[in-house]
Amino acid sequence: MAAPLDMEQSALSLELLPTDPLLLILSFLDYRDLMSCCYLSRRLNQLSSHDPLWKRHCKKYWLISEEEKSQRNQSWKAIFISTYSDLGRYIRYYATLKKAWDDLEKYLGQRCPRMIGSLKESVREEDLDAVEAQIGCKLPDDYRCSFRIHNGQKLVVPGLMGSMALSNHYRSEDLLDIDTAAGGFQQRLGLKQCLPLTFCIHTGLSQYMALESVEGRNKYEIFYQCPDQMARNPSAIDMFITGTSYLEWFTSYVNKVVTGGYPIIRDQIFRIEMSKDALPEKACQLDSRYWRITNAKGDVEEVQGPGVVGEFPIISPGKVYEYTSCTTFSTTSGYMEGYYTFHCLYYKDKFFNVTIPRFHMVCPTFKVSTARMETNHNEYAVDEDEDSTDTDEYEDRRRVLDIPAPGGRCPRHT
């Protein structure tokens, strides 16, 4: 029977491994462990400084490209360390937010290049620290990280966070820079410790981020306020929740934009086109439309009439017709479906329908204010001494944010 091996003799030290397998092992380590290896021994210090090991971390956490490395004329390890010294507190968020910004800029470059000129350069750490001191609240790291990439945008039309023109309703929402946002920081009832993220020049509406868990809001929740003009209690502000954190709010919005989920840049919603490969005799003209509109309660409304928005477009091979239309719902969700009726130009007695597949519309999550739930309904009577209007509220918000009055209606843009 063989004698048992001496455990001390059988123990294998990593340092005794050949260089190639040891480098392979080191390649699986995270940046923290790889840095720790530098202090274990001279050999591990040399091997953990092997530059290709740091290339992966530079690309994973900071999205550094080969081209950028060449411009910096530094090693991968030096780039990682210098970037970490500046942005290390944001290492959990930086790559995700930087990719979102890069994707958005690429999309804007193709669809709306003039909007890129409205983006502001990044802010410094000390600027963000100064804002925290000014408002007396800590800013979440994902918000700070985003502003280390871009400091919002100038107050222009179209707004980065959505633009549309529906009938007589115009909207253009800008992403506020850090100083304008800090100037609009709220301490009043109903919006205590809330920071505005966006502002619409035409409606005065903003999306806010709750910096503390007060008045029934979750910390860092993002929402549109819905003030009740009939309420005596000013804190009776319901909310449409648009995000649970800045990271989720911004990245999900960008994803919807670049994938076509939000047609906000060219502000056209419905599109009719004919393939350029179609035969000339396929040319036709739209005669009428039919819509079947169903709300969340199952109530159905049918709309049928000539043309679309008063027009009877002719569709021929390769031609595109676009128009904007809207409807209203008494519930927070619903769906529409229908068809267009056309007649052929070459065979005038020939009519046909083109089906419009069902599509759904859903409002963001709605949250009733705690003040409303805790207050007796009798307190919601109108106070005759008060003279509060939507216009008054808009003017108050505009003054708080120090934003000039809009000069006319929001122009359509392509």
Coordinates of C-alpha atoms in Angstrom, one line a residue:
M1 CA 0.0 0.0 0.0
A2 CA 1.4 3.4 -1.0
A3 CA 2.4 5.8 1.7
P4 CA 0.3 9.0 2.0
L5 CA 1.9 12.0 0.3
D6 CA 3.3 14.8 2.5
M7 CA 0.7 17.6 2.3
E8 CA 3.4 20.3 2.4
Q9 CA 5.1 18.7 -0.6
S10 CA 1.8 18.3 -2.5
A11 CA 0.6 21.8 -2.0
L12 CA 1.0 23.8 -5.2
S13 CA 1.7 27.5 -5.1
L14 CA 0.4 29.7 -7.8
E15 CA 3.7 31.3 -8.2
L16 CA 5.2 27.9 -9.2
L17 CA 2.9 27.7 -12.2
P18 CA 4.3 28.5 -15.7
T19 CA 3.6 32.0 -17.0
D20 CA 0.9 31.2 -19.6
P21 CA -1.5 29.2 -17.3
L22 CA -1.0 31.8 -14.5
L23 CA -1.9 34.6 -16.9
L24 CA -5.0 32.7 -17.9
I25 CA -6.0 32.4 -14.2
L26 CA -5.4 36.1 -13.7
S27 CA -7.6 36.9 -16.7
F28 CA -10.7 35.7 -14.8
L29 CA -10.1 38.1 -11.9
D30 CA -12.0 41.3 -11.4
Y31 CA -10.1 44.6 -11.3
R32 CA -10.1 44.6 -7.5
D33 CA -8.5 41.2 -7.2
L34 CA -6.1 41.9 -10.0
M35 CA -4.9 45.0 -8.3
S36 CA -4.5 43.1 -5.0
C37 CA -2.2 40.6 -6.7
C38 CA 0.2 43.5 -7.3
Y39 CA 1.0 43.5 -3.6
L40 CA 1.4 39.7 -3.0
S41 CA 4.8 39.1 -4.6
R42 CA 7.3 40.4 -7.1
R43 CA 6.3 37.8 -9.7
L44 CA 2.5 38.4 -9.3
N45 CA 3.1 42.1 -9.4
Q46 CA 4.8 41.7 -12.8
L47 CA 2.2 39.3 -14.2
S48 CA -0.8 41.3 -12.9
S49 CA 0.6 44.3 -14.7
H50 CA 0.4 42.5 -18.0
D51 CA -1.3 45.0 -20.2
P52 CA -3.8 42.7 -22.0
L53 CA -5.3 41.8 -18.6
W54 CA -6.4 45.5 -18.2
K55 CA -7.8 45.8 -21.7
R56 CA -10.9 43.8 -20.8
H57 CA -11.6 45.9 -17.7
C58 CA -11.1 49.2 -19.7
K59 CA -13.6 48.0 -22.2
K60 CA -16.1 46.6 -19.7
Y61 CA -16.2 49.4 -17.2
W62 CA -15.2 52.5 -19.2
L63 CA -16.0 51.5 -22.9
I64 CA -12.5 52.6 -24.0
S65 CA -11.9 51.7 -27.6
E66 CA -8.6 50.9 -29.3
E67 CA -8.7 54.2 -31.1
E68 CA -9.1 56.1 -27.8
K69 CA -6.2 54.2 -26.3
S70 CA -4.0 55.1 -29.3
Q71 CA -4.9 58.8 -28.8
R72 CA -4.1 58.7 -25.1
N73 CA -0.8 57.0 -25.7
Q74 CA -1.0 55.1 -22.4
S75 CA -1.0 51.5 -21.3
W76 CA -4.4 49.8 -20.6
K77 CA -3.5 49.6 -16.9
A78 CA -2.6 53.3 -16.8
I79 CA -5.9 54.2 -18.5
F80 CA -7.9 52.1 -16.1
I81 CA -6.3 53.6 -13.1
S82 CA -6.5 57.2 -14.2
T83 CA -10.2 56.8 -15.2
Y84 CA -11.0 55.0 -12.0
S85 CA -9.4 57.9 -10.0
D86 CA -11.9 60.3 -11.7
L87 CA -15.0 58.1 -12.1
G88 CA -14.5 55.2 -9.7
R89 CA -17.5 55.9 -7.6
Y90 CA -19.7 55.4 -10.7
I91 CA -18.2 52.2 -11.9
R92 CA -21.5 50.4 -11.3
Y93 CA -23.3 52.8 -13.7
Y94 CA -20.9 54.3 -16.1
A95 CA -20.8 51.7 -18.9
T96 CA -24.6 51.4 -19.0
L97 CA -25.1 55.2 -19.1
K98 CA -22.3 55.9 -21.5
K99 CA -23.7 53.4 -23.9
A100 CA -27.1 54.9 -23.6
W101 CA -25.7 58.4 -24.4
D102 CA -23.6 57.0 -27.3
D103 CA -26.7 55.2 -28.7
L104 CA -28.8 58.3 -28.4
E105 CA -26.2 60.6 -30.0
K106 CA -25.8 58.1 -32.9
Y107 CA -29.6 58.1 -33.4
L108 CA -29.8 61.9 -33.2
G109 CA -27.0 62.2 -35.7
Q110 CA -29.1 60.3 -38.2
R111 CA -32.6 61.7 -37.4
C112 CA -32.2 65.1 -35.8
P113 CA -28.6 66.3 -35.9
R114 CA -29.4 69.8 -34.7
M115 CA -30.5 68.4 -31.3
I116 CA -26.9 67.2 -30.7
G117 CA -25.8 70.8 -30.6
S118 CA -28.1 71.4 -27.7
L119 CA -26.3 68.9 -25.5
K120 CA -24.0 70.4 -22.8
E121 CA -20.5 69.2 -21.8
S122 CA -20.0 67.2 -18.7
V123 CA -19.8 68.7 -15.2
R124 CA -17.1 68.3 -12.6
E125 CA -17.3 66.5 -9.3
E126 CA -17.1 69.7 -7.4
D127 CA -20.1 71.2 -9.4
L128 CA -22.2 68.2 -8.3
D129 CA -21.0 68.5 -4.7
A130 CA -21.9 72.2 -4.7
V131 CA -25.4 71.5 -5.9
E132 CA -25.8 68.9 -3.0
A133 CA -24.7 71.6 -0.6
Q134 CA -27.1 74.1 -2.2
I135 CA -30.2 71.9 -2.0
G136 CA -29.3 70.0 1.2
C137 CA -29.9 66.6 -0.3
K138 CA -27.6 63.9 -1.7
L139 CA -27.9 63.2 -5.4
P140 CA -28.0 59.5 -6.5
D141 CA -24.9 58.2 -8.0
D142 CA -26.6 57.2 -11.3
Y143 CA -27.8 60.8 -11.8
R144 CA -24.4 62.2 -11.0
C145 CA -22.8 59.7 -13.4
S146 CA -25.0 60.8 -16.2
F147 CA -24.1 64.4 -15.7
R148 CA -20.4 63.5 -15.8
I149 CA -21.1 62.5 -19.4
H150 CA -23.6 65.3 -20.4
N151 CA -24.9 68.2 -18.4
G152 CA -28.4 68.0 -19.8
Q153 CA -29.2 70.3 -22.7
K154 CA -29.9 73.9 -23.5
L155 CA -33.6 75.0 -23.3
V156 CA -34.5 74.6 -26.9
V157 CA -37.1 73.0 -29.2
P158 CA -37.1 70.1 -29.9
G159 CA -36.5 68.7 -26.4
L160 CA -34.4 65.7 -25.9
M161 CA -37.0 63.9 -23.7
G162 CA -39.8 64.0 -26.2
S163 CA -41.5 66.3 -28.7
M164 CA -44.9 66.0 -30.4
A165 CA -47.6 68.0 -32.1
L166 CA -51.0 66.5 -31.8
S167 CA -53.9 68.7 -33.1
N168 CA -53.5 71.9 -31.0
H169 CA -51.4 70.2 -28.3
Y170 CA -47.7 71.0 -28.5
R171 CA -45.0 69.5 -26.2
S172 CA -41.2 69.6 -26.1
E173 CA -39.5 68.4 -23.0
D174 CA -35.9 69.4 -22.3
L175 CA -33.4 67.5 -20.0
L176 CA -32.5 70.2 -17.5
D177 CA -28.8 71.0 -16.8
I178 CA -27.7 70.7 -13.2
D179 CA -27.9 74.4 -12.3
T180 CA -31.4 74.9 -13.7
A181 CA -32.6 71.7 -11.9
A182 CA -31.1 72.9 -8.6
G183 CA -32.9 76.3 -9.1
G184 CA -36.2 74.4 -9.4
F185 CA -35.6 72.1 -6.3
Q186 CA -38.9 72.0 -4.4
Q187 CA -39.6 72.1 -0.7
R188 CA -43.3 73.0 -0.8
L189 CA -46.1 70.7 0.2
G190 CA -46.8 68.0 -2.3
L191 CA -43.3 68.2 -3.9
K192 CA -41.1 68.2 -0.8
Q193 CA -37.4 67.4 -1.7
C194 CA -38.2 66.8 -5.3
L195 CA -35.7 67.8 -8.1
P196 CA -37.0 68.6 -11.6
L197 CA -35.4 66.5 -14.3
T198 CA -37.2 67.9 -17.4
F199 CA -39.2 71.0 -18.3
C200 CA -41.6 71.6 -21.2
I201 CA -41.5 75.2 -22.4
H202 CA -45.0 75.0 -23.7
T203 CA -46.9 73.4 -20.9
G204 CA -44.7 74.2 -17.9
L205 CA -44.8 70.5 -16.9
S206 CA -41.8 68.7 -15.4
Q207 CA -40.8 65.2 -14.5
Y208 CA -39.4 65.2 -10.9
M209 CA -37.2 62.9 -9.0
A210 CA -37.9 62.3 -5.3
L211 CA -34.6 62.7 -3.3
E212 CA -36.2 61.4 -0.1
S213 CA -39.0 59.0 0.8
V214 CA -41.6 61.6 1.8
E215 CA -45.3 62.3 1.0
G216 CA -45.9 58.7 -0.1
R217 CA -43.1 58.7 -2.7
N218 CA -40.2 56.2 -2.9
K219 CA -36.7 57.5 -2.8
Y220 CA -35.4 58.3 -6.3
E221 CA -38.8 57.6 -7.9
I222 CA -39.4 59.7 -11.0
F223 CA -42.9 61.0 -11.8
Y224 CA -45.1 63.6 -13.5
Q225 CA -47.1 65.5 -11.0
C226 CA -50.9 65.7 -11.3
P227 CA -52.1 68.5 -8.9
D228 CA -55.8 68.5 -8.0
Q229 CA -57.0 72.1 -8.5
M230 CA -60.1 71.3 -6.4
A231 CA -58.1 70.1 -3.3
R232 CA -57.7 72.2 -0.2
N233 CA -54.6 70.3 0.7
P234 CA -51.7 71.3 -1.5
S235 CA -49.9 68.0 -0.9
A236 CA -52.8 66.1 -2.7
I237 CA -50.7 65.6 -5.8
D238 CA -51.2 62.3 -7.7
M239 CA -48.4 61.0 -9.8
F240 CA -47.7 59.1 -13.0
I241 CA -44.6 57.1 -12.2
T242 CA -42.1 57.1 -15.1
G243 CA -39.1 55.4 -13.5
T244 CA -38.0 53.8 -10.3
S245 CA -34.5 55.2 -10.6
Y246 CA -32.6 57.6 -12.9
L247 CA -30.7 54.7 -14.5
E248 CA -33.9 52.8 -15.3
W249 CA -35.7 55.9 -16.4
F250 CA -33.0 57.2 -18.8
T251 CA -31.8 54.0 -20.3
S252 CA -35.4 52.6 -20.9
Y253 CA -36.3 55.9 -22.5
V254 CA -33.3 55.8 -24.8
N255 CA -34.0 52.2 -25.7
K256 CA -37.5 53.1 -26.7
V257 CA -36.3 56.0 -28.8
V258 CA -33.5 54.2 -30.8
T259 CA -35.7 51.1 -31.4
G260 CA -38.6 53.2 -32.8
G261 CA -40.8 52.6 -29.8
Y262 CA -41.2 56.4 -29.3
P263 CA -41.5 58.2 -32.6
I264 CA -40.6 61.5 -30.9
I265 CA -38.0 63.0 -33.2
R266 CA -40.0 63.3 -36.5
D267 CA -43.3 63.7 -34.5
Q268 CA -45.3 61.7 -37.0
I269 CA -47.3 58.7 -35.7
F270 CA -49.2 57.1 -38.6
R271 CA -47.4 56.2 -41.8
I272 CA -48.8 55.0 -45.1
E273 CA -46.5 53.8 -47.9
M274 CA -46.4 51.7 -51.0
S275 CA -43.4 49.6 -51.9
K276 CA -41.2 51.1 -54.6
D277 CA -41.3 47.8 -56.4
A278 CA -45.1 47.8 -56.8
L279 CA -46.5 48.1 -60.3
P280 CA -47.6 51.5 -61.5
E281 CA -51.2 50.3 -61.9
K282 CA -51.3 49.6 -58.1
A283 CA -51.5 53.4 -57.4
C284 CA -54.6 54.2 -55.3
Q285 CA -56.2 57.0 -53.3
L286 CA -57.5 56.8 -49.7
D287 CA -61.2 57.3 -49.4
S288 CA -62.1 56.7 -45.8
R289 CA -60.9 55.3 -42.4
Y290 CA -62.6 53.1 -39.8
W291 CA -61.4 52.9 -36.2
R292 CA -62.6 50.6 -33.4
I293 CA -61.4 52.0 -30.1
T294 CA -61.7 49.9 -26.9
N295 CA -60.9 51.2 -23.4
A296 CA -59.8 49.1 -20.3
K297 CA -63.5 48.7 -19.3
G298 CA -64.4 47.1 -22.6
D299 CA -66.4 50.2 -23.8
V300 CA -66.2 50.5 -27.6
E301 CA -66.2 53.6 -29.7
E302 CA -66.4 53.4 -33.5
V303 CA -65.1 56.2 -35.7
Q304 CA -65.7 56.2 -39.5
G305 CA -65.4 59.1 -41.9
P306 CA -63.9 60.4 -45.1
G307 CA -60.2 60.6 -45.6
V308 CA -57.7 61.2 -42.8
V309 CA -57.3 64.6 -41.1
G310 CA -59.3 66.1 -43.9
E311 CA -57.0 64.8 -46.7
F312 CA -57.3 62.1 -49.4
P313 CA -53.7 61.1 -50.1
I314 CA -52.7 59.4 -53.4
I315 CA -50.4 56.5 -52.8
S316 CA -48.1 55.3 -55.6
P317 CA -45.1 53.1 -55.7
G318 CA -42.3 54.4 -53.5
K319 CA -44.5 57.2 -52.1
V320 CA -44.9 57.8 -48.3
Y321 CA -47.7 59.7 -46.6
E322 CA -47.5 60.6 -43.0
Y323 CA -50.0 62.3 -40.7
T324 CA -50.6 63.0 -37.0
S325 CA -53.8 62.2 -35.2
C326 CA -54.9 61.4 -31.7
T327 CA -57.8 60.1 -29.5
T328 CA -58.7 60.2 -25.8
F329 CA -59.4 57.5 -23.3
S330 CA -61.3 57.6 -20.0
T331 CA -59.2 54.8 -18.7
T332 CA -55.4 54.4 -18.3
S333 CA -55.1 51.9 -21.1
G334 CA -56.9 50.8 -24.3
Y335 CA -56.3 49.6 -27.8
M336 CA -57.3 50.6 -31.4
E337 CA -57.7 48.7 -34.6
G338 CA -59.4 49.4 -38.0
Y339 CA -58.9 49.8 -41.7
Y340 CA -58.4 52.2 -44.5
T341 CA -60.5 52.1 -47.6
F342 CA -58.9 52.9 -51.0
H343 CA -59.9 52.9 -54.6
C344 CA -57.6 52.1 -57.5
L345 CA -56.7 55.0 -59.8
Y346 CA -56.5 52.8 -62.9
Y347 CA -59.6 50.8 -62.1
K348 CA -61.8 53.3 -60.5
D349 CA -64.6 50.9 -59.7
K350 CA -62.2 48.7 -57.6
F351 CA -62.2 49.3 -53.9
F352 CA -60.3 47.5 -51.2
N353 CA -59.5 47.7 -47.4
V354 CA -56.1 47.8 -45.8
T355 CA -56.3 46.4 -42.2
I356 CA -54.7 48.4 -39.4
P357 CA -53.6 45.7 -36.8
R358 CA -54.5 46.2 -33.2
F359 CA -52.1 48.3 -31.2
H360 CA -52.2 49.1 -27.5
M361 CA -51.8 52.4 -25.5
V362 CA -50.9 52.4 -21.8
C363 CA -50.4 55.2 -19.4
P364 CA -47.5 55.1 -16.9
T365 CA -48.2 53.6 -13.5
F366 CA -50.6 55.9 -11.6
K367 CA -50.1 56.5 -7.9
V368 CA -52.7 58.4 -5.7
S369 CA -51.2 60.7 -3.2
T370 CA -51.3 59.7 0.5
A371 CA -52.8 63.1 1.3
R372 CA -55.8 62.3 -0.9
M373 CA -56.3 58.9 0.7
E374 CA -56.1 60.3 4.2
T375 CA -58.3 63.3 3.6
N376 CA -62.1 63.2 3.8
H377 CA -63.8 63.8 0.5
N378 CA -65.7 66.7 1.9
E379 CA -62.5 68.7 2.1
Y380 CA -62.2 68.7 -1.7
A381 CA -64.9 71.4 -2.1
V382 CA -63.9 74.4 -4.2
D383 CA -62.6 77.3 -2.2
E384 CA -64.2 80.4 -3.7
D385 CA -61.4 82.7 -2.4
E386 CA -58.8 80.8 -4.3
D387 CA -58.1 81.7 -8.0
S388 CA -55.8 79.0 -9.1
T389 CA -55.6 78.1 -12.8
D390 CA -53.4 75.9 -14.9
T391 CA -51.9 79.1 -16.4
D392 CA -51.1 80.4 -12.9
E393 CA -49.4 77.2 -12.0
Y394 CA -47.4 77.2 -15.2
E395 CA -46.2 80.8 -14.6
D396 CA -45.2 79.9 -11.1
R397 CA -43.1 76.9 -12.3
R398 CA -41.6 79.0 -15.1
R399 CA -40.5 81.7 -12.6
V400 CA -39.0 79.1 -10.2
L401 CA -36.9 77.7 -13.0
D402 CA -36.0 81.2 -14.3
I403 CA -37.1 80.2 -17.8
P404 CA -38.2 82.9 -20.3
A405 CA -41.8 82.8 -21.7
P406 CA -42.1 80.8 -24.9
G407 CA -42.3 82.7 -28.1
G408 CA -45.1 81.1 -30.0
R409 CA -46.1 77.5 -30.7
C410 CA -43.8 74.6 -31.0
P411 CA -42.7 74.3 -34.7
R412 CA -42.9 70.9 -36.4
H413 CA -39.6 69.5 -37.2
T414 CA -38.2 66.8 -39.5

